[in-house]
Amino acid sequence: MTQSIRIPRRTLLTGLGALSLGAALAGKASAAADPFASSPFRQTTDAQWRTRLPGLSYDVLRHEATERPYSSPLNDEHRAGTFVCKACDLPLFLSAWKFDSGTGWPSFFRANPANIATKSDFAIGIPRTEYHCARCLGHQGHVFDDGPAPTGKRYCNNGVALIFKPG
C-alpha cells in the first residue's frame, strides 16, 4: 500500500519562496565575501591562459589535470620562502608549512586561508576536496585529512601550478 503526503499549496509555495530567498541572499553574501570577485584574472579567456602558461601548467591550472608523481623539482625545495600560484602570483604556502608526504607531490600542512578556495570533486568517483587559487581559480590540488600536526591536513599540490620565491 502506497501512502501519499498532502502538503497544502500555500505551505508548499511559502516554503519554496523562503528557500529561493535564502539561496539568493547566500549568493549575495558569498559574492560580497569574495575579495577577488573583480580580479582581471577572472576575465582571462582560455585562449589567453593557453598563451600565458606552459603546456602542463595550463592543463593543471585551467583543466584540473595532474602531473606525474615525483616529477616536480619543488619536491626537493627546502629553502625559506613562499610558494605562489604560477598563474597569478598569489602567495599560497610558506616553506615552513611544507613536509615530505611520500606521495611524490609537494605537500603542505597549512595554506594561506585567504588565498585558497575549495570545492567538492567527484572526478574519480569518490568525493574529494579540490582546492584552487582564490584569485584566478587555478586548480592546485586536493586536500586530505592525513597530514601531520598541528593541522592534520595534507594539501597535495601539483608542482607545475606553483612558483617558489626564496626569501
PDB file of C-alpha atoms in Angstrom:
ATOM      1  CA  MET A   1       0.000   0.000   0.000  1.00  0.00           C
ATOM      2  CA  THR A   2       1.413   3.378  -1.005  1.00  0.00           C
ATOM      3  CA  GLN A   3       0.680   6.420   1.104  1.00  0.00           C
ATOM      4  CA  SER A   4       0.855   9.933  -0.218  1.00  0.00           C
ATOM      5  CA  ILE A   5       1.678  13.008   1.741  1.00  0.00           C
ATOM      6  CA  ARG A   6      -0.529  16.012   1.226  1.00  0.00           C
ATOM      7  CA  ILE A   7       1.049  19.425   1.620  1.00  0.00           C
ATOM      8  CA  PRO A   8      -1.240  22.432   1.431  1.00  0.00           C
ATOM      9  CA  ARG A   9      -0.401  24.548  -1.612  1.00  0.00           C
ATOM     10  CA  ARG A  10       0.113  27.680   0.480  1.00  0.00           C
ATOM     11  CA  THR A  11       2.628  25.853   2.728  1.00  0.00           C
ATOM     12  CA  LEU A  12       4.488  24.485  -0.294  1.00  0.00           C
ATOM     13  CA  LEU A  13       4.695  27.867  -2.055  1.00  0.00           C
ATOM     14  CA  THR A  14       5.743  29.660   1.143  1.00  0.00           C
ATOM     15  CA  GLY A  15       8.471  27.099   1.753  1.00  0.00           C
ATOM     16  CA  LEU A  16       9.771  27.297  -1.814  1.00  0.00           C
ATOM     17  CA  GLY A  17       9.751  31.090  -1.644  1.00  0.00           C
ATOM     18  CA  ALA A  18      11.763  31.030   1.590  1.00  0.00           C
ATOM     19  CA  LEU A  19      14.265  28.611   0.045  1.00  0.00           C
ATOM     20  CA  SER A  20      14.647  30.824  -3.038  1.00  0.00           C
ATOM     21  CA  LEU A  21      15.153  33.938  -0.921  1.00  0.00           C
ATOM     22  CA  GLY A  22      17.710  32.143   1.246  1.00  0.00           C
ATOM     23  CA  ALA A  23      19.629  30.957  -1.806  1.00  0.00           C
ATOM     24  CA  ALA A  24      19.613  34.457  -3.299  1.00  0.00           C
ATOM     25  CA  LEU A  25      20.828  36.038  -0.080  1.00  0.00           C
ATOM     26  CA  ALA A  26      23.511  33.387   0.352  1.00  0.00           C
ATOM     27  CA  GLY A  27      24.731  34.084  -3.186  1.00  0.00           C
ATOM     28  CA  LYS A  28      24.972  37.819  -2.479  1.00  0.00           C
ATOM     29  CA  ALA A  29      26.762  37.213   0.816  1.00  0.00           C
ATOM     30  CA  SER A  30      29.328  34.901  -0.768  1.00  0.00           C
ATOM     31  CA  ALA A  31      29.932  37.312  -3.666  1.00  0.00           C
ATOM     32  CA  ALA A  32      30.500  40.164  -1.212  1.00  0.00           C
ATOM     33  CA  ALA A  33      32.845  37.957   0.799  1.00  0.00           C
ATOM     34  CA  ASP A  34      34.979  37.188  -2.284  1.00  0.00           C
ATOM     35  CA  PRO A  35      37.720  39.835  -2.326  1.00  0.00           C
ATOM     36  CA  PHE A  36      38.883  38.604  -5.758  1.00  0.00           C
ATOM     37  CA  ALA A  37      35.483  38.722  -7.498  1.00  0.00           C
ATOM     38  CA  SER A  38      36.526  41.665  -9.695  1.00  0.00           C
ATOM     39  CA  SER A  39      40.029  40.355 -10.394  1.00  0.00           C
ATOM     40  CA  PRO A  40      41.097  40.720 -14.035  1.00  0.00           C
ATOM     41  CA  PHE A  41      42.321  37.116 -13.808  1.00  0.00           C
ATOM     42  CA  ARG A  42      38.673  36.048 -13.620  1.00  0.00           C
ATOM     43  CA  GLN A  43      38.106  37.682 -17.041  1.00  0.00           C
ATOM     44  CA  THR A  44      41.045  35.953 -18.760  1.00  0.00           C
ATOM     45  CA  THR A  45      39.902  33.694 -21.603  1.00  0.00           C
ATOM     46  CA  ASP A  46      41.004  30.101 -22.066  1.00  0.00           C
ATOM     47  CA  ALA A  47      42.968  31.135 -25.170  1.00  0.00           C
ATOM     48  CA  GLN A  48      44.785  33.820 -23.161  1.00  0.00           C
ATOM     49  CA  TRP A  49      45.613  31.292 -20.417  1.00  0.00           C
ATOM     50  CA  ARG A  50      46.954  28.891 -23.060  1.00  0.00           C
ATOM     51  CA  THR A  51      49.427  31.506 -24.319  1.00  0.00           C
ATOM     52  CA  ARG A  52      50.318  32.640 -20.798  1.00  0.00           C
ATOM     53  CA  LEU A  53      51.025  29.225 -19.229  1.00  0.00           C
ATOM     54  CA  PRO A  54      53.334  26.428 -20.432  1.00  0.00           C
ATOM     55  CA  GLY A  55      51.699  23.130 -21.515  1.00  0.00           C
ATOM     56  CA  LEU A  56      51.326  21.043 -18.353  1.00  0.00           C
ATOM     57  CA  SER A  57      50.859  24.102 -16.137  1.00  0.00           C
ATOM     58  CA  TYR A  58      47.986  25.169 -18.389  1.00  0.00           C
ATOM     59  CA  ASP A  59      46.447  21.670 -18.259  1.00  0.00           C
ATOM     60  CA  VAL A  60      46.674  21.528 -14.452  1.00  0.00           C
ATOM     61  CA  LEU A  61      45.686  25.098 -13.604  1.00  0.00           C
ATOM     62  CA  ARG A  62      42.901  25.537 -16.151  1.00  0.00           C
ATOM     63  CA  HIS A  63      41.633  21.969 -16.709  1.00  0.00           C
ATOM     64  CA  GLU A  64      42.407  20.180 -13.414  1.00  0.00           C
ATOM     65  CA  ALA A  65      44.944  17.739 -14.842  1.00  0.00           C
ATOM     66  CA  THR A  66      47.547  16.121 -12.555  1.00  0.00           C
ATOM     67  CA  GLU A  67      51.290  15.980 -13.073  1.00  0.00           C
ATOM     68  CA  ARG A  68      53.146  12.679 -12.672  1.00  0.00           C
ATOM     69  CA  PRO A  69      54.273  11.991  -9.086  1.00  0.00           C
ATOM     70  CA  TYR A  70      57.954  12.672  -8.312  1.00  0.00           C
ATOM     71  CA  SER A  71      58.280  14.841 -11.440  1.00  0.00           C
ATOM     72  CA  SER A  72      58.357  18.256  -9.740  1.00  0.00           C
ATOM     73  CA  PRO A  73      61.640  19.901  -8.750  1.00  0.00           C
ATOM     74  CA  LEU A  74      59.657  21.570  -5.943  1.00  0.00           C
ATOM     75  CA  ASN A  75      59.605  18.229  -4.106  1.00  0.00           C
ATOM     76  CA  ASP A  76      63.253  18.902  -3.235  1.00  0.00           C
ATOM     77  CA  GLU A  77      62.825  22.602  -2.443  1.00  0.00           C
ATOM     78  CA  HIS A  78      63.757  23.191   1.202  1.00  0.00           C
ATOM     79  CA  ARG A  79      64.828  26.855   1.313  1.00  0.00           C
ATOM     80  CA  ALA A  80      62.919  29.500   3.230  1.00  0.00           C
ATOM     81  CA  GLY A  81      60.408  31.295   1.058  1.00  0.00           C
ATOM     82  CA  THR A  82      56.920  31.355  -0.360  1.00  0.00           C
ATOM     83  CA  PHE A  83      55.108  29.163  -2.884  1.00  0.00           C
ATOM     84  CA  VAL A  84      52.875  31.286  -5.146  1.00  0.00           C
ATOM     85  CA  CYS A  85      50.282  30.455  -7.792  1.00  0.00           C
ATOM     86  CA  LYS A  86      52.001  30.123 -11.158  1.00  0.00           C
ATOM     87  CA  ALA A  87      49.063  31.735 -12.945  1.00  0.00           C
ATOM     88  CA  CYS A  88      48.670  34.906 -10.873  1.00  0.00           C
ATOM     89  CA  ASP A  89      51.490  35.069  -8.303  1.00  0.00           C
ATOM     90  CA  LEU A  90      49.185  34.913  -5.255  1.00  0.00           C
ATOM     91  CA  PRO A  91      51.021  33.574  -2.145  1.00  0.00           C
ATOM     92  CA  LEU A  92      49.517  30.202  -1.214  1.00  0.00           C
ATOM     93  CA  PHE A  93      52.024  28.453   1.093  1.00  0.00           C
ATOM     94  CA  LEU A  94      55.056  29.271   3.244  1.00  0.00           C
ATOM     95  CA  SER A  95      58.030  26.938   3.076  1.00  0.00           C
ATOM     96  CA  ALA A  96      57.675  26.356   6.844  1.00  0.00           C
ATOM     97  CA  TRP A  97      54.376  24.584   6.081  1.00  0.00           C
ATOM     98  CA  LYS A  98      55.920  22.120   3.585  1.00  0.00           C
ATOM     99  CA  PHE A  99      56.568  18.489   4.514  1.00  0.00           C
ATOM    100  CA  ASP A 100      57.565  15.277   2.740  1.00  0.00           C
ATOM    101  CA  SER A 101      54.361  13.269   2.426  1.00  0.00           C
ATOM    102  CA  GLY A 102      55.982  10.466   0.433  1.00  0.00           C
ATOM    103  CA  THR A 103      53.308  10.900  -2.260  1.00  0.00           C
ATOM    104  CA  GLY A 104      55.531  12.441  -4.934  1.00  0.00           C
ATOM    105  CA  TRP A 105      53.864  15.853  -4.927  1.00  0.00           C
ATOM    106  CA  PRO A 106      54.778  18.978  -2.950  1.00  0.00           C
ATOM    107  CA  SER A 107      52.684  18.786   0.225  1.00  0.00           C
ATOM    108  CA  PHE A 108      51.818  21.336   2.888  1.00  0.00           C
ATOM    109  CA  PHE A 109      50.044  21.020   6.243  1.00  0.00           C
ATOM    110  CA  ARG A 110      48.687  24.577   6.077  1.00  0.00           C
ATOM    111  CA  ALA A 111      47.636  27.017   3.356  1.00  0.00           C
ATOM    112  CA  ASN A 112      47.034  30.746   3.350  1.00  0.00           C
ATOM    113  CA  PRO A 113      43.280  30.599   4.091  1.00  0.00           C
ATOM    114  CA  ALA A 114      42.501  33.949   2.435  1.00  0.00           C
ATOM    115  CA  ASN A 115      44.068  32.802  -0.832  1.00  0.00           C
ATOM    116  CA  ILE A 116      42.696  29.264  -1.180  1.00  0.00           C
ATOM    117  CA  ALA A 117      39.142  28.223  -2.049  1.00  0.00           C
ATOM    118  CA  THR A 118      37.700  24.710  -2.179  1.00  0.00           C
ATOM    119  CA  LYS A 119      35.012  22.708  -3.922  1.00  0.00           C
ATOM    120  CA  SER A 120      33.821  19.105  -3.970  1.00  0.00           C
ATOM    121  CA  ASP A 121      35.372  16.922  -6.661  1.00  0.00           C
ATOM    122  CA  PHE A 122      33.879  13.596  -7.789  1.00  0.00           C
ATOM    123  CA  ALA A 123      36.119  13.153 -10.886  1.00  0.00           C
ATOM    124  CA  ILE A 124      37.436   9.737  -9.796  1.00  0.00           C
ATOM    125  CA  GLY A 125      34.117   8.520  -8.420  1.00  0.00           C
ATOM    126  CA  ILE A 126      34.799   9.235  -4.760  1.00  0.00           C
ATOM    127  CA  PRO A 127      34.339  12.576  -3.037  1.00  0.00           C
ATOM    128  CA  ARG A 128      37.470  14.669  -2.566  1.00  0.00           C
ATOM    129  CA  THR A 129      38.083  18.310  -1.724  1.00  0.00           C
ATOM    130  CA  GLU A 130      39.755  20.180  -4.558  1.00  0.00           C
ATOM    131  CA  TYR A 131      41.412  23.479  -3.766  1.00  0.00           C
ATOM    132  CA  HIS A 132      42.294  26.300  -6.069  1.00  0.00           C
ATOM    133  CA  CYS A 133      43.770  29.766  -6.075  1.00  0.00           C
ATOM    134  CA  ALA A 134      41.096  32.170  -4.866  1.00  0.00           C
ATOM    135  CA  ARG A 135      42.205  34.965  -7.222  1.00  0.00           C
ATOM    136  CA  CYS A 136      42.494  33.216 -10.618  1.00  0.00           C
ATOM    137  CA  LEU A 137      40.604  29.997  -9.759  1.00  0.00           C
ATOM    138  CA  GLY A 138      43.568  27.932 -10.970  1.00  0.00           C
ATOM    139  CA  HIS A 139      43.462  24.296  -9.824  1.00  0.00           C
ATOM    140  CA  GLN A 140      46.246  23.475  -7.370  1.00  0.00           C
ATOM    141  CA  GLY A 141      45.437  20.019  -5.978  1.00  0.00           C
ATOM    142  CA  HIS A 142      43.425  18.235  -3.295  1.00  0.00           C
ATOM    143  CA  VAL A 143      43.382  18.458   0.491  1.00  0.00           C
ATOM    144  CA  PHE A 144      43.227  15.347   2.666  1.00  0.00           C
ATOM    145  CA  ASP A 145      42.859  14.692   6.398  1.00  0.00           C
ATOM    146  CA  ASP A 146      46.008  12.565   6.719  1.00  0.00           C
ATOM    147  CA  GLY A 147      48.654  15.245   7.262  1.00  0.00           C
ATOM    148  CA  PRO A 148      50.884  15.935  10.233  1.00  0.00           C
ATOM    149  CA  ALA A 149      50.214  18.002  13.343  1.00  0.00           C
ATOM    150  CA  PRO A 150      49.265  20.656  14.076  1.00  0.00           C
ATOM    151  CA  THR A 151      46.515  20.705  11.390  1.00  0.00           C
ATOM    152  CA  GLY A 152      46.215  17.075  10.304  1.00  0.00           C
ATOM    153  CA  LYS A 153      45.788  18.375   6.734  1.00  0.00           C
ATOM    154  CA  ARG A 154      47.748  17.459   3.606  1.00  0.00           C
ATOM    155  CA  TYR A 155      47.490  19.947   0.770  1.00  0.00           C
ATOM    156  CA  CYS A 156      48.755  17.774  -2.085  1.00  0.00           C
ATOM    157  CA  ASN A 157      49.818  20.269  -4.755  1.00  0.00           C
ATOM    158  CA  ASN A 158      50.839  19.997  -8.378  1.00  0.00           C
ATOM    159  CA  GLY A 159      54.343  21.454  -8.592  1.00  0.00           C
ATOM    160  CA  VAL A 160      53.665  22.870 -12.085  1.00  0.00           C
ATOM    161  CA  ALA A 161      50.934  25.044 -10.541  1.00  0.00           C
ATOM    162  CA  LEU A 162      53.408  26.807  -8.217  1.00  0.00           C
ATOM    163  CA  ILE A 163      56.446  29.039  -8.342  1.00  0.00           C
ATOM    164  CA  PHE A 164      58.866  29.117  -5.398  1.00  0.00           C
ATOM    165  CA  LYS A 165      60.101  32.559  -4.328  1.00  0.00           C
ATOM    166  CA  PRO A 166      63.049  32.359  -1.916  1.00  0.00           C
ATOM    167  CA  GLY A 167      63.341  34.758   0.950  1.00  0.00           C
TER     168      GLY A 167
END
